[in-house]
């Protein structure tokens, strides 16, 4: 836990007074209009610099040339089928990445749209596995102000005018609009899932404007958090001596990103809803995917009038052009009320763009205030995977499968956003008000959660695929009879890769042992990254899962159950592995899959095909560690009993990697773990430590479920393996990288205590004595952290004991953001608070601060020591929540009796009637929600 005086001397990182005058802040001190005192901030005129991508060295290129050739061939082969390869380093986005991101829109799993801090809408991820990065510049908010009987007027897009693609003002498109905002007096403040933009006298010096962006990301709320909608609440304060007529304009393009607006057959139509909510529906047809309908709307009140222009175009030939629309707003400040009576527009022709506009207008008295609320929602009820089936998204459980649900979604958001904010503040305030924590940590903790919205998340409803779903699957995974023996009782289960015995998709659904609809959380997917398109990559989820466990534990358990089922399956289809060019089967029984797939998730797992991950040494231990941690944290004993056969199978599978029968697994001289370019020889600190931790977690779990023979067996293995591990790797101050004789075998690996991290996080005894743990962590801090630009970059993965960065391969010389957060969490568990926050602050400084490299809201997998990124918008940095886990361990973990499996297990032998699974089920009934006490 953090001491009471550790951070009292730290000044606030970015006090709002450095960005906004105190007088303006006081004007907005009502109705949440003022930005929070702790937030990530930027001025709107900040330069959005282009980001620099990493490059491999000549030596690395030589080593990887064969892989590169095979990968190139595979990418082209997939493209010939109209598919994207999960890893494609050869195709570059049209829009080069820049330091311009902000808080994304929407809840989880129904598609997302990102918004830059300067106001642009971009990174459209409406379709699964696709990300259209370029901004749609016609999607904008604009303001029109008239004073003194119209003699004093202001009109401007509420985004600085320095954007690529803007032509001459004489054009009939958006170049004709007033791009008059300099951004010098306007600021952006981000605290996910909300963001504030304050216009401090721009464009009208006597009008202060605050825009508050709100999305329904509410921990433990499995309905609201699935909704594809966001609200924009504008607060206007007139500091002048005369009335001001103010109109706000929201324009939106019938597009799902990229050039989709030009594909044709798109239709716009106005609507008038209940409670003053009105706007425009934009029906978007796709070629090979289900249609999408957007709704843009505003809420009419006693003081605010809402009008619409259902359709305008961006070219001279349009019936109403963007220039005409802008002129109408400059002249009148509103559209004609008759527009509501217009029916659907004519479908757009190929090459033609349909846009819509919603205006809200009001008079603001001298020194008066006014609030206007807008919303956008997108209804894409079906999600279709290229080689698989279509499913209904999670939100359809509450709003139905009609595309017109978009109307209900904007109505709900405009009438409920204040309740969202109440729940968000209840969640965030205890952390924000904790003076013992550094400010950068508090808002970065929340802002890193952007990935759960913008990380390509897909959340489907429980139930069978949608009625018009047609599978293009041509081969079935092998159905196997899984046999295991527990305490002399043979247990047989039919298992297949997501299929039941009749080869039909089972109804995905409720958590194990649940009996109520409230426990039904559907199925959840999120990408490893927008560049590494694989669902729920498990070696990375090992780090990121702390966020889901803390905030949406039912989703976390559902993901673990998916992998638990996969352990007991075999998919015998042949796959070519690109690193060596050899062939193997897609997924053997007993192995944890690397991922849940790409084009046919749950049914065609292991989209990753660089290496044969069934030979990786970290995946199975990571499964055992995660399910024990989740079991201990949630107290869900029914979950423990369901995953227990998979835990046994996963542990037994690892026996093949103990080559010398010393109970400790060995690596096989290739990159057989999450560091998939970093070769390991013999016993490794990383995989060996994970294995020790898995032995302890499996034995402890066995005791809880009553499998004492298993506990005794793995306790014995741990005692023997731990002795070998320390003899082979401990050098007096840290654990060597591996037991081989290569040039980097004595390197200091930042992640060497990953197993210990999970022991501390799960309430299990330390793997090593405290002196060794602190010594290794101090070595990592002194070398991997502080010897790289004075600790302002994070922890480099590998460091030679002479203080030089280990440049054995691309990954050894990288700084991985998520690993750094995990190392910091391990330090917190060890009582090394100052080193922990200094280590993690390096990620903030390099990635998020104004002095850094510009990776805010797109945190990459890692960067080199000169700040060049690899793989933007990546899953692993969610591990910052493991730091918060260490700071505030759940009561279920803290209060649980310690299970020290190093003590002698003394139990009466079970009777024949209480053995194996029968006994586990009986205990499950009496444990209820408590994992450690039973009153039977």
mmCIF file with all atom_site columns, C-alpha atoms in Angstrom, residues 14-182:
data_model
loop_
_atom_site.group_PDB
_atom_site.id
_atom_site.type_symbol
_atom_site.label_atom_id
_atom_site.label_alt_id
_atom_site.label_comp_id
_atom_site.label_asym_id
_atom_site.label_entity_id
_atom_site.label_seq_id
_atom_site.pdbx_PDB_ins_code
_atom_site.Cartn_x
_atom_site.Cartn_y
_atom_site.Cartn_z
_atom_site.occupancy
_atom_site.B_iso_or_equiv
_atom_site.pdbx_formal_charge
_atom_site.auth_seq_id
_atom_site.auth_comp_id
_atom_site.auth_asym_id
_atom_site.auth_atom_id
_atom_site.pdbx_PDB_model_num
ATOM 1   C CA . UNK A 1 14  ? -1.012  20.034  -15.184 1.00 0.00 ? 14  UNK A CA 1
ATOM 2   C CA . UNK A 1 15  ? -3.197  22.369  -13.120 1.00 0.00 ? 15  UNK A CA 1
ATOM 3   C CA . UNK A 1 16  ? -6.094  23.650  -15.244 1.00 0.00 ? 16  UNK A CA 1
ATOM 4   C CA . UNK A 1 17  ? -5.191  27.247  -14.371 1.00 0.00 ? 17  UNK A CA 1
ATOM 5   C CA . UNK A 1 18  ? -2.218  26.924  -16.720 1.00 0.00 ? 18  UNK A CA 1
ATOM 6   C CA . UNK A 1 19  ? -4.678  26.385  -19.574 1.00 0.00 ? 19  UNK A CA 1
ATOM 7   C CA . UNK A 1 20  ? -7.837  28.290  -18.589 1.00 0.00 ? 20  UNK A CA 1
ATOM 8   C CA . UNK A 1 21  ? -8.238  31.450  -16.555 1.00 0.00 ? 21  UNK A CA 1
ATOM 9   C CA . UNK A 1 22  ? -9.626  31.025  -13.053 1.00 0.00 ? 22  UNK A CA 1
ATOM 10  C CA . UNK A 1 23  ? -12.461 33.369  -13.945 1.00 0.00 ? 23  UNK A CA 1
ATOM 11  C CA . UNK A 1 24  ? -13.575 31.084  -16.764 1.00 0.00 ? 24  UNK A CA 1
ATOM 12  C CA . UNK A 1 25  ? -13.331 28.018  -14.555 1.00 0.00 ? 25  UNK A CA 1
ATOM 13  C CA . UNK A 1 26  ? -15.583 29.699  -12.016 1.00 0.00 ? 26  UNK A CA 1
ATOM 14  C CA . UNK A 1 27  ? -18.145 30.519  -14.703 1.00 0.00 ? 27  UNK A CA 1
ATOM 15  C CA . UNK A 1 28  ? -18.412 26.811  -15.528 1.00 0.00 ? 28  UNK A CA 1
ATOM 16  C CA . UNK A 1 29  ? -18.573 25.664  -11.924 1.00 0.00 ? 29  UNK A CA 1
ATOM 17  C CA . UNK A 1 30  ? -22.011 24.059  -12.293 1.00 0.00 ? 30  UNK A CA 1
ATOM 18  C CA . UNK A 1 31  ? -23.581 21.015  -13.936 1.00 0.00 ? 31  UNK A CA 1
ATOM 19  C CA . UNK A 1 32  ? -20.165 19.361  -14.523 1.00 0.00 ? 32  UNK A CA 1
ATOM 20  C CA . UNK A 1 33  ? -19.358 21.952  -17.213 1.00 0.00 ? 33  UNK A CA 1
ATOM 21  C CA . UNK A 1 34  ? -15.909 22.735  -15.798 1.00 0.00 ? 34  UNK A CA 1
ATOM 22  C CA . UNK A 1 35  ? -13.123 20.317  -16.647 1.00 0.00 ? 35  UNK A CA 1
ATOM 23  C CA . UNK A 1 36  ? -11.814 18.282  -13.711 1.00 0.00 ? 36  UNK A CA 1
ATOM 24  C CA . UNK A 1 37  ? -8.794  19.459  -11.767 1.00 0.00 ? 37  UNK A CA 1
ATOM 25  C CA . UNK A 1 38  ? -6.946  16.319  -12.849 1.00 0.00 ? 38  UNK A CA 1
ATOM 26  C CA . UNK A 1 39  ? -6.972  15.470  -16.536 1.00 0.00 ? 39  UNK A CA 1
ATOM 27  C CA . UNK A 1 40  ? -4.804  15.072  -19.628 1.00 0.00 ? 40  UNK A CA 1
ATOM 28  C CA . UNK A 1 41  ? -4.718  18.471  -21.340 1.00 0.00 ? 41  UNK A CA 1
ATOM 29  C CA . UNK A 1 42  ? -3.816  20.031  -24.675 1.00 0.00 ? 42  UNK A CA 1
ATOM 30  C CA . UNK A 1 43  ? -4.321  23.396  -26.307 1.00 0.00 ? 43  UNK A CA 1
ATOM 31  C CA . UNK A 1 44  ? -6.213  23.086  -29.562 1.00 0.00 ? 44  UNK A CA 1
ATOM 32  C CA . UNK A 1 45  ? -3.425  24.831  -31.424 1.00 0.00 ? 45  UNK A CA 1
ATOM 33  C CA . UNK A 1 46  ? -0.917  22.187  -30.290 1.00 0.00 ? 46  UNK A CA 1
ATOM 34  C CA . UNK A 1 47  ? 0.951   20.726  -33.228 1.00 0.00 ? 47  UNK A CA 1
ATOM 35  C CA . UNK A 1 48  ? -0.111  17.180  -34.060 1.00 0.00 ? 48  UNK A CA 1
ATOM 36  C CA . UNK A 1 49  ? 3.293   15.874  -35.022 1.00 0.00 ? 49  UNK A CA 1
ATOM 37  C CA . UNK A 1 50  ? 3.717   12.749  -37.146 1.00 0.00 ? 50  UNK A CA 1
ATOM 38  C CA . UNK A 1 51  ? 4.751   9.686   -35.175 1.00 0.00 ? 51  UNK A CA 1
ATOM 39  C CA . UNK A 1 52  ? 7.953   7.811   -35.932 1.00 0.00 ? 52  UNK A CA 1
ATOM 40  C CA . UNK A 1 53  ? 7.776   4.056   -36.430 1.00 0.00 ? 53  UNK A CA 1
ATOM 41  C CA . UNK A 1 54  ? 10.549  1.684   -35.445 1.00 0.00 ? 54  UNK A CA 1
ATOM 42  C CA . UNK A 1 55  ? 12.827  0.054   -37.999 1.00 0.00 ? 55  UNK A CA 1
ATOM 43  C CA . UNK A 1 56  ? 14.787  -3.156  -37.728 1.00 0.00 ? 56  UNK A CA 1
ATOM 44  C CA . UNK A 1 57  ? 18.552  -3.201  -37.922 1.00 0.00 ? 57  UNK A CA 1
ATOM 45  C CA . UNK A 1 58  ? 20.515  -4.764  -40.772 1.00 0.00 ? 58  UNK A CA 1
ATOM 46  C CA . UNK A 1 59  ? 21.449  -7.709  -38.551 1.00 0.00 ? 59  UNK A CA 1
ATOM 47  C CA . UNK A 1 60  ? 17.823  -8.253  -37.544 1.00 0.00 ? 60  UNK A CA 1
ATOM 48  C CA . UNK A 1 61  ? 16.757  -8.057  -41.191 1.00 0.00 ? 61  UNK A CA 1
ATOM 49  C CA . UNK A 1 62  ? 19.238  -10.765 -42.166 1.00 0.00 ? 62  UNK A CA 1
ATOM 50  C CA . UNK A 1 63  ? 17.943  -13.045 -39.404 1.00 0.00 ? 63  UNK A CA 1
ATOM 51  C CA . UNK A 1 64  ? 14.332  -12.483 -40.420 1.00 0.00 ? 64  UNK A CA 1
ATOM 52  C CA . UNK A 1 65  ? 14.645  -12.576 -44.204 1.00 0.00 ? 65  UNK A CA 1
ATOM 53  C CA . UNK A 1 66  ? 13.134  -16.069 -44.605 1.00 0.00 ? 66  UNK A CA 1
ATOM 54  C CA . UNK A 1 67  ? 10.279  -15.189 -42.285 1.00 0.00 ? 67  UNK A CA 1
ATOM 55  C CA . UNK A 1 68  ? 9.726   -11.992 -44.238 1.00 0.00 ? 68  UNK A CA 1
ATOM 56  C CA . UNK A 1 69  ? 9.461   -13.865 -47.557 1.00 0.00 ? 69  UNK A CA 1
ATOM 57  C CA . UNK A 1 70  ? 6.995   -16.395 -46.148 1.00 0.00 ? 70  UNK A CA 1
ATOM 58  C CA . UNK A 1 71  ? 4.969   -13.658 -44.469 1.00 0.00 ? 71  UNK A CA 1
ATOM 59  C CA . UNK A 1 72  ? 4.813   -11.650 -47.690 1.00 0.00 ? 72  UNK A CA 1
ATOM 60  C CA . UNK A 1 73  ? 3.554   -14.700 -49.549 1.00 0.00 ? 73  UNK A CA 1
ATOM 61  C CA . UNK A 1 74  ? 0.952   -15.407 -46.865 1.00 0.00 ? 74  UNK A CA 1
ATOM 62  C CA . UNK A 1 75  ? -0.307  -11.803 -46.862 1.00 0.00 ? 75  UNK A CA 1
ATOM 63  C CA . UNK A 1 76  ? -0.760  -11.935 -50.635 1.00 0.00 ? 76  UNK A CA 1
ATOM 64  C CA . UNK A 1 77  ? -2.518  -15.284 -50.434 1.00 0.00 ? 77  UNK A CA 1
ATOM 65  C CA . UNK A 1 78  ? -4.996  -13.984 -47.863 1.00 0.00 ? 78  UNK A CA 1
ATOM 66  C CA . UNK A 1 79  ? -5.576  -10.862 -49.949 1.00 0.00 ? 79  UNK A CA 1
ATOM 67  C CA . UNK A 1 80  ? -6.469  -13.065 -52.936 1.00 0.00 ? 80  UNK A CA 1
ATOM 68  C CA . UNK A 1 81  ? -9.392  -14.375 -50.858 1.00 0.00 ? 81  UNK A CA 1
ATOM 69  C CA . UNK A 1 82  ? -10.390 -10.850 -49.867 1.00 0.00 ? 82  UNK A CA 1
ATOM 70  C CA . UNK A 1 83  ? -9.074  -11.337 -46.342 1.00 0.00 ? 83  UNK A CA 1
ATOM 71  C CA . UNK A 1 84  ? -6.639  -9.423  -44.211 1.00 0.00 ? 84  UNK A CA 1
ATOM 72  C CA . UNK A 1 85  ? -3.724  -11.284 -42.641 1.00 0.00 ? 85  UNK A CA 1
ATOM 73  C CA . UNK A 1 86  ? -3.582  -10.934 -38.857 1.00 0.00 ? 86  UNK A CA 1
ATOM 74  C CA . UNK A 1 87  ? -0.073  -9.493  -39.068 1.00 0.00 ? 87  UNK A CA 1
ATOM 75  C CA . UNK A 1 88  ? 0.751   -7.427  -42.146 1.00 0.00 ? 88  UNK A CA 1
ATOM 76  C CA . UNK A 1 89  ? 3.854   -5.233  -41.855 1.00 0.00 ? 89  UNK A CA 1
ATOM 77  C CA . UNK A 1 90  ? 3.832   -4.497  -45.596 1.00 0.00 ? 90  UNK A CA 1
ATOM 78  C CA . UNK A 1 91  ? 0.586   -2.521  -45.942 1.00 0.00 ? 91  UNK A CA 1
ATOM 79  C CA . UNK A 1 92  ? 0.645   1.060   -44.704 1.00 0.00 ? 92  UNK A CA 1
ATOM 80  C CA . UNK A 1 93  ? -2.336  3.231   -43.835 1.00 0.00 ? 93  UNK A CA 1
ATOM 81  C CA . UNK A 1 94  ? -3.129  6.130   -46.129 1.00 0.00 ? 94  UNK A CA 1
ATOM 82  C CA . UNK A 1 95  ? -3.302  8.435   -43.119 1.00 0.00 ? 95  UNK A CA 1
ATOM 83  C CA . UNK A 1 96  ? 0.040   8.558   -41.324 1.00 0.00 ? 96  UNK A CA 1
ATOM 84  C CA . UNK A 1 97  ? -0.346  8.345   -37.528 1.00 0.00 ? 97  UNK A CA 1
ATOM 85  C CA . UNK A 1 98  ? -0.049  11.602  -35.648 1.00 0.00 ? 98  UNK A CA 1
ATOM 86  C CA . UNK A 1 99  ? -0.109  12.850  -32.065 1.00 0.00 ? 99  UNK A CA 1
ATOM 87  C CA . UNK A 1 100 ? -3.716  13.991  -32.250 1.00 0.00 ? 100 UNK A CA 1
ATOM 88  C CA . UNK A 1 101 ? -5.873  11.393  -30.505 1.00 0.00 ? 101 UNK A CA 1
ATOM 89  C CA . UNK A 1 102 ? -8.415  11.928  -27.756 1.00 0.00 ? 102 UNK A CA 1
ATOM 90  C CA . UNK A 1 103 ? -11.180 10.071  -25.922 1.00 0.00 ? 103 UNK A CA 1
ATOM 91  C CA . UNK A 1 104 ? -13.136 7.702   -28.238 1.00 0.00 ? 104 UNK A CA 1
ATOM 92  C CA . UNK A 1 105 ? -16.907 7.595   -28.553 1.00 0.00 ? 105 UNK A CA 1
ATOM 93  C CA . UNK A 1 106 ? -19.318 4.884   -27.490 1.00 0.00 ? 106 UNK A CA 1
ATOM 94  C CA . UNK A 1 107 ? -19.530 2.009   -25.083 1.00 0.00 ? 107 UNK A CA 1
ATOM 95  C CA . UNK A 1 108 ? -17.818 -1.345  -25.527 1.00 0.00 ? 108 UNK A CA 1
ATOM 96  C CA . UNK A 1 109 ? -18.227 -3.868  -28.284 1.00 0.00 ? 109 UNK A CA 1
ATOM 97  C CA . UNK A 1 110 ? -20.601 -2.160  -30.727 1.00 0.00 ? 110 UNK A CA 1
ATOM 98  C CA . UNK A 1 111 ? -18.062 -0.390  -32.882 1.00 0.00 ? 111 UNK A CA 1
ATOM 99  C CA . UNK A 1 112 ? -16.223 2.782   -32.009 1.00 0.00 ? 112 UNK A CA 1
ATOM 100 C CA . UNK A 1 113 ? -15.272 6.168   -33.415 1.00 0.00 ? 113 UNK A CA 1
ATOM 101 C CA . UNK A 1 114 ? -12.281 8.059   -32.094 1.00 0.00 ? 114 UNK A CA 1
ATOM 102 C CA . UNK A 1 115 ? -12.125 11.811  -31.738 1.00 0.00 ? 115 UNK A CA 1
ATOM 103 C CA . UNK A 1 116 ? -8.963  13.861  -31.850 1.00 0.00 ? 116 UNK A CA 1
ATOM 104 C CA . UNK A 1 117 ? -8.313  16.509  -29.242 1.00 0.00 ? 117 UNK A CA 1
ATOM 105 C CA . UNK A 1 118 ? -8.789  19.182  -31.947 1.00 0.00 ? 118 UNK A CA 1
ATOM 106 C CA . UNK A 1 119 ? -12.293 17.906  -32.705 1.00 0.00 ? 119 UNK A CA 1
ATOM 107 C CA . UNK A 1 120 ? -11.901 15.592  -35.704 1.00 0.00 ? 120 UNK A CA 1
ATOM 108 C CA . UNK A 1 121 ? -13.795 12.283  -35.852 1.00 0.00 ? 121 UNK A CA 1
ATOM 109 C CA . UNK A 1 122 ? -11.597 9.435   -37.108 1.00 0.00 ? 122 UNK A CA 1
ATOM 110 C CA . UNK A 1 123 ? -10.487 5.821   -36.584 1.00 0.00 ? 123 UNK A CA 1
ATOM 111 C CA . UNK A 1 124 ? -13.861 4.343   -37.492 1.00 0.00 ? 124 UNK A CA 1
ATOM 112 C CA . UNK A 1 125 ? -14.085 0.761   -36.244 1.00 0.00 ? 125 UNK A CA 1
ATOM 113 C CA . UNK A 1 126 ? -17.697 -0.030  -37.053 1.00 0.00 ? 126 UNK A CA 1
ATOM 114 C CA . UNK A 1 127 ? -16.939 -3.331  -38.801 1.00 0.00 ? 127 UNK A CA 1
ATOM 115 C CA . UNK A 1 128 ? -15.040 -6.030  -36.879 1.00 0.00 ? 128 UNK A CA 1
ATOM 116 C CA . UNK A 1 129 ? -11.304 -6.102  -37.457 1.00 0.00 ? 129 UNK A CA 1
ATOM 117 C CA . UNK A 1 130 ? -11.264 -2.988  -39.651 1.00 0.00 ? 130 UNK A CA 1
ATOM 118 C CA . UNK A 1 131 ? -10.021 0.478   -38.741 1.00 0.00 ? 131 UNK A CA 1
ATOM 119 C CA . UNK A 1 132 ? -10.495 3.409   -41.110 1.00 0.00 ? 132 UNK A CA 1
ATOM 120 C CA . UNK A 1 133 ? -7.972  5.859   -39.710 1.00 0.00 ? 133 UNK A CA 1
ATOM 121 C CA . UNK A 1 134 ? -8.522  8.996   -41.806 1.00 0.00 ? 134 UNK A CA 1
ATOM 122 C CA . UNK A 1 135 ? -10.703 11.731  -40.288 1.00 0.00 ? 135 UNK A CA 1
ATOM 123 C CA . UNK A 1 136 ? -14.068 12.547  -41.877 1.00 0.00 ? 136 UNK A CA 1
ATOM 124 C CA . UNK A 1 137 ? -13.612 16.307  -41.944 1.00 0.00 ? 137 UNK A CA 1
ATOM 125 C CA . UNK A 1 138 ? -17.256 17.091  -42.680 1.00 0.00 ? 138 UNK A CA 1
ATOM 126 C CA . UNK A 1 139 ? -18.180 15.627  -39.262 1.00 0.00 ? 139 UNK A CA 1
ATOM 127 C CA . UNK A 1 140 ? -17.930 18.777  -37.169 1.00 0.00 ? 140 UNK A CA 1
ATOM 128 C CA . UNK A 1 141 ? -19.429 21.032  -34.563 1.00 0.00 ? 141 UNK A CA 1
ATOM 129 C CA . UNK A 1 142 ? -19.716 24.698  -35.548 1.00 0.00 ? 142 UNK A CA 1
ATOM 130 C CA . UNK A 1 143 ? -20.983 27.858  -33.841 1.00 0.00 ? 143 UNK A CA 1
ATOM 131 C CA . UNK A 1 144 ? -22.859 30.906  -35.099 1.00 0.00 ? 144 UNK A CA 1
ATOM 132 C CA . UNK A 1 145 ? -23.271 33.998  -32.898 1.00 0.00 ? 145 UNK A CA 1
ATOM 133 C CA . UNK A 1 146 ? -25.206 37.156  -33.590 1.00 0.00 ? 146 UNK A CA 1
ATOM 134 C CA . UNK A 1 147 ? -25.179 40.278  -31.389 1.00 0.00 ? 147 UNK A CA 1
ATOM 135 C CA . UNK A 1 148 ? -26.351 43.876  -31.629 1.00 0.00 ? 148 UNK A CA 1
ATOM 136 C CA . UNK A 1 149 ? -29.208 43.169  -33.987 1.00 0.00 ? 149 UNK A CA 1
ATOM 137 C CA . UNK A 1 150 ? -27.003 41.231  -36.330 1.00 0.00 ? 150 UNK A CA 1
ATOM 138 C CA . UNK A 1 151 ? -24.338 43.924  -36.685 1.00 0.00 ? 151 UNK A CA 1
ATOM 139 C CA . UNK A 1 152 ? -21.812 41.757  -34.875 1.00 0.00 ? 152 UNK A CA 1
ATOM 140 C CA . UNK A 1 153 ? -21.528 38.171  -36.082 1.00 0.00 ? 153 UNK A CA 1
ATOM 141 C CA . UNK A 1 154 ? -19.206 35.254  -35.562 1.00 0.00 ? 154 UNK A CA 1
ATOM 142 C CA . UNK A 1 155 ? -19.225 31.946  -37.416 1.00 0.00 ? 155 UNK A CA 1
ATOM 143 C CA . UNK A 1 156 ? -16.657 29.194  -37.136 1.00 0.00 ? 156 UNK A CA 1
ATOM 144 C CA . UNK A 1 157 ? -16.105 25.492  -37.169 1.00 0.00 ? 157 UNK A CA 1
ATOM 145 C CA . UNK A 1 158 ? -15.119 24.527  -33.610 1.00 0.00 ? 158 UNK A CA 1
ATOM 146 C CA . UNK A 1 159 ? -11.883 22.969  -34.781 1.00 0.00 ? 159 UNK A CA 1
ATOM 147 C CA . UNK A 1 160 ? -8.658  24.689  -35.856 1.00 0.00 ? 160 UNK A CA 1
ATOM 148 C CA . UNK A 1 161 ? -8.458  25.137  -39.601 1.00 0.00 ? 161 UNK A CA 1
ATOM 149 C CA . UNK A 1 162 ? -5.053  23.562  -40.100 1.00 0.00 ? 162 UNK A CA 1
ATOM 150 C CA . UNK A 1 163 ? -6.180  20.305  -41.656 1.00 0.00 ? 163 UNK A CA 1
ATOM 151 C CA . UNK A 1 164 ? -5.012  18.471  -44.735 1.00 0.00 ? 164 UNK A CA 1
ATOM 152 C CA . UNK A 1 165 ? -7.459  18.346  -47.604 1.00 0.00 ? 165 UNK A CA 1
ATOM 153 C CA . UNK A 1 166 ? -9.090  21.746  -47.090 1.00 0.00 ? 166 UNK A CA 1
ATOM 154 C CA . UNK A 1 167 ? -9.263  23.491  -50.439 1.00 0.00 ? 167 UNK A CA 1
ATOM 155 C CA . UNK A 1 168 ? -10.154 27.043  -51.413 1.00 0.00 ? 168 UNK A CA 1
ATOM 156 C CA . UNK A 1 169 ? -12.944 28.935  -49.666 1.00 0.00 ? 169 UNK A CA 1
ATOM 157 C CA . UNK A 1 170 ? -14.670 29.308  -53.055 1.00 0.00 ? 170 UNK A CA 1
ATOM 158 C CA . UNK A 1 171 ? -15.288 25.538  -53.198 1.00 0.00 ? 171 UNK A CA 1
ATOM 159 C CA . UNK A 1 172 ? -18.792 24.184  -52.644 1.00 0.00 ? 172 UNK A CA 1
ATOM 160 C CA . UNK A 1 173 ? -17.579 21.674  -50.054 1.00 0.00 ? 173 UNK A CA 1
ATOM 161 C CA . UNK A 1 174 ? -16.382 22.107  -46.494 1.00 0.00 ? 174 UNK A CA 1
ATOM 162 C CA . UNK A 1 175 ? -13.595 24.472  -47.563 1.00 0.00 ? 175 UNK A CA 1
ATOM 163 C CA . UNK A 1 176 ? -16.331 27.095  -47.879 1.00 0.00 ? 176 UNK A CA 1
ATOM 164 C CA . UNK A 1 177 ? -17.052 26.890  -44.174 1.00 0.00 ? 177 UNK A CA 1
ATOM 165 C CA . UNK A 1 178 ? -15.555 29.283  -41.677 1.00 0.00 ? 178 UNK A CA 1
ATOM 166 C CA . UNK A 1 179 ? -12.393 27.639  -40.344 1.00 0.00 ? 179 UNK A CA 1
ATOM 167 C CA . UNK A 1 180 ? -11.674 30.639  -38.154 1.00 0.00 ? 180 UNK A CA 1
ATOM 168 C CA . UNK A 1 181 ? -10.676 29.057  -34.861 1.00 0.00 ? 181 UNK A CA 1
ATOM 169 C CA . UNK A 1 182 ? -7.013  29.509  -33.971 1.00 0.00 ? 182 UNK A CA 1
#
